[in-house]
Amino acid sequence: MAASLANGGLCPLSGDQVLSPAAARSMLSMMQVAGMKDYSTTFHFKTSIPAASSSHGSLLAVVPGVLGLMAFSPELDACGNPWRAVHFCQELVSVFQLHSFDIRTPFRQILAYRQWKSESEVSSDPRPVQLSVHRIIVVSQKPSVLCRDTRS
């Protein structure tokens, strides 16, 4: 689902339109403003990517046009978000410079080149591109405070 949202509602594996582009845009907008509970504005400030978390430890994050990911971490922070998954997303955005206000980054130049190359080549194979799936395991120490508990 994350990859389909990142691809405007088009499933990258099957090539099927699973969501209309308008529905995908609306869903990403809602994820952006309310997907991370009380931590939504801070997460948006730090990463600029739409994300939604559950109280069971899962986090779905999307970098539109680039990637979609699902992370799991059973331990929750004070806001009820999986803290390891939140930290992973923040590090991912930082390392690969995926923040929407990172201008002219090498990663974005590579993506632009790949898009240009794929558009310039004429392919006779109408099947979607096969994606590789990697399982990433992150082990880290709990940061002191990711989200302040404002309920007290």
GROMACS .gro file of C-alpha atoms in nm:
model
  152
    1MET     CA    1   0.000   0.000   0.000
    2ALA     CA    2   0.284   0.241   0.080
    3ALA     CA    3   0.441   0.190  -0.262
    4SER     CA    4   0.102   0.242  -0.429
    5LEU     CA    5   0.052   0.567  -0.239
    6ALA     CA    6   0.401   0.681  -0.338
    7ASN     CA    7   0.314   0.598  -0.699
    8GLY     CA    8  -0.009   0.800  -0.712
    9GLY     CA    9  -0.237   0.500  -0.652
   10LEU     CA   10  -0.072   0.276  -0.913
   11CYS     CA   11   0.059  -0.056  -0.779
   12PRO     CA   12   0.424  -0.082  -0.891
   13LEU     CA   13   0.421  -0.463  -0.889
   14SER     CA   14   0.103  -0.539  -1.082
   15GLY     CA   15   0.055  -0.212  -1.270
   16ASP     CA   16  -0.308  -0.194  -1.150
   17GLN     CA   17  -0.462   0.137  -1.046
   18VAL     CA   18  -0.564   0.047  -0.688
   19LEU     CA   19  -0.651   0.405  -0.584
   20SER     CA   20  -0.749   0.702  -0.792
   21PRO     CA   21  -0.484   0.976  -0.798
   22ALA     CA   22  -0.726   1.207  -0.614
   23ALA     CA   23  -0.782   0.947  -0.340
   24ALA     CA   24  -0.407   0.888  -0.305
   25ARG     CA   25  -0.347   1.263  -0.277
   26SER     CA   26  -0.624   1.300  -0.018
   27MET     CA   27  -0.490   1.009   0.185
   28LEU     CA   28  -0.136   1.148   0.181
   29SER     CA   29  -0.269   1.488   0.289
   30MET     CA   30  -0.450   1.334   0.585
   31MET     CA   31  -0.143   1.130   0.677
   32GLN     CA   32   0.063   1.450   0.663
   33VAL     CA   33  -0.153   1.647   0.907
   34ALA     CA   34  -0.285   1.381   1.144
   35GLY     CA   35  -0.117   1.046   1.084
   36MET     CA   36   0.129   1.063   1.373
   37LYS     CA   37  -0.117   1.170   1.644
   38ASP     CA   38   0.016   1.460   1.860
   39TYR     CA   39   0.360   1.426   1.700
   40SER     CA   40   0.232   1.499   1.345
   41THR     CA   41   0.352   1.859   1.319
   42THR     CA   42   0.695   1.783   1.463
   43PHE     CA   43   0.737   1.478   1.239
   44HIS     CA   44   0.635   1.685   0.937
   45PHE     CA   45   0.882   1.958   1.035
   46LYS     CA   46   1.167   1.707   1.070
   47THR     CA   47   1.094   1.484   0.770
   48SER     CA   48   0.830   1.651   0.545
   49ILE     CA   49   0.694   1.306   0.453
   50PRO     CA   50   0.340   1.179   0.509
   51ALA     CA   51   0.323   0.901   0.766
   52ALA     CA   52   0.065   0.717   0.975
   53SER     CA   53   0.127   0.508   1.283
   54SER     CA   54  -0.075   0.265   1.487
   55SER     CA   55  -0.077   0.197   1.857
   56HIS     CA   56   0.037  -0.158   1.777
   57GLY     CA   57   0.381  -0.044   1.659
   58SER     CA   58   0.350  -0.011   1.282
   59LEU     CA   59   0.436   0.299   1.084
   60LEU     CA   60   0.358   0.357   0.716
   61ALA     CA   61   0.561   0.636   0.554
   62VAL     CA   62   0.560   0.766   0.197
   63VAL     CA   63   0.800   0.982  -0.001
   64PRO     CA   64   0.576   1.065  -0.299
   65GLY     CA   65   0.731   0.961  -0.628
   66VAL     CA   66   1.026   0.793  -0.454
   67LEU     CA   67   0.935   0.523  -0.201
   68GLY     CA   68   0.687   0.382   0.045
   69LEU     CA   69   0.783   0.190   0.355
   70MET     CA   70   0.634   0.006   0.647
   71ALA     CA   71   0.829  -0.012   0.971
   72PHE     CA   72   0.750  -0.199   1.292
   73SER     CA   73   0.861  -0.131   1.645
   74PRO     CA   74   0.654  -0.257   1.940
   75GLU     CA   75   0.780   0.004   2.189
   76LEU     CA   76   0.581   0.328   2.181
   77ASP     CA   77   0.686   0.680   2.278
   78ALA     CA   78   0.478   0.920   2.489
   79CYS     CA   79   0.264   1.016   2.187
   80GLY     CA   80   0.179   0.653   2.107
   81ASN     CA   81   0.406   0.620   1.803
   82PRO     CA   82   0.665   0.343   1.752
   83TRP     CA   83   0.981   0.530   1.851
   84ARG     CA   84   1.231   0.312   1.662
   85ALA     CA   85   1.029   0.341   1.342
   86VAL     CA   86   1.004   0.720   1.388
   87HIS     CA   87   1.379   0.741   1.445
   88PHE     CA   88   1.442   0.522   1.138
   89CYS     CA   89   1.230   0.749   0.917
   90GLN     CA   90   1.407   1.059   1.046
   91GLU     CA   91   1.748   0.902   0.979
   92LEU     CA   92   1.639   0.780   0.634
   93VAL     CA   93   1.524   1.129   0.535
   94SER     CA   94   1.844   1.280   0.673
   95VAL     CA   95   2.088   1.034   0.515
   96PHE     CA   96   1.927   1.026   0.170
   97GLN     CA   97   1.826   1.396   0.181
   98LEU     CA   98   1.460   1.324   0.112
   99HIS     CA   99   1.321   1.630   0.290
  100SER     CA  100   1.110   1.829   0.046
  101PHE     CA  101   1.322   2.140   0.108
  102ASP     CA  102   1.656   1.972   0.038
  103ILE     CA  103   1.742   2.138  -0.291
  104ARG     CA  104   1.968   1.987  -0.561
  105THR     CA  105   2.077   1.686  -0.365
  106PRO     CA  106   2.278   1.413  -0.536
  107PHE     CA  107   2.001   1.160  -0.465
  108ARG     CA  108   1.741   1.375  -0.642
  109GLN     CA  109   1.981   1.422  -0.935
  110ILE     CA  110   2.017   1.045  -0.962
  111LEU     CA  111   1.639   1.004  -0.960
  112ALA     CA  112   1.601   1.272  -1.228
  113TYR     CA  113   1.864   1.099  -1.441
  114ARG     CA  114   1.696   0.760  -1.401
  115GLN     CA  115   1.361   0.909  -1.498
  116TRP     CA  116   1.514   1.081  -1.801
  117LYS     CA  117   1.690   0.759  -1.904
  118SER     CA  118   1.377   0.546  -1.871
  119GLU     CA  119   1.173   0.797  -2.070
  120SER     CA  120   1.434   0.822  -2.345
  121GLU     CA  121   1.461   0.446  -2.395
  122VAL     CA  122   1.187   0.278  -2.590
  123SER     CA  123   1.096  -0.051  -2.430
  124SER     CA  124   0.897  -0.322  -2.606
  125ASP     CA  125   0.823  -0.496  -2.275
  126PRO     CA  126   0.495  -0.357  -2.128
  127ARG     CA  127   0.537  -0.542  -1.797
  128PRO     CA  128   0.607  -0.333  -1.486
  129VAL     CA  129   0.963  -0.312  -1.361
  130GLN     CA  130   1.048  -0.584  -1.109
  131LEU     CA  131   1.129  -0.431  -0.772
  132SER     CA  132   1.366  -0.579  -0.522
  133VAL     CA  133   1.253  -0.597  -0.163
  134HIS     CA  134   1.502  -0.564   0.118
  135ARG     CA  135   1.444  -0.631   0.484
  136ILE     CA  136   1.620  -0.377   0.703
  137ILE     CA  137   1.664  -0.439   1.073
  138VAL     CA  138   1.754  -0.140   1.286
  139VAL     CA  139   1.891  -0.188   1.634
  140SER     CA  140   1.945   0.124   1.840
  141GLN     CA  141   1.924   0.259   2.189
  142LYS     CA  142   1.611   0.445   2.291
  143PRO     CA  143   1.662   0.821   2.246
  144SER     CA  144   1.600   1.033   2.554
  145VAL     CA  145   1.289   1.212   2.426
  146LEU     CA  146   1.127   1.186   2.085
  147CYS     CA  147   0.793   1.320   2.190
  148ARG     CA  148   0.718   1.505   2.508
  149ASP     CA  149   0.424   1.381   2.708
  150THR     CA  150   0.194   1.682   2.723
  151ARG     CA  151  -0.096   1.496   2.882
  152SER     CA  152   0.012   1.562   3.244
   0.00000   0.00000   0.00000
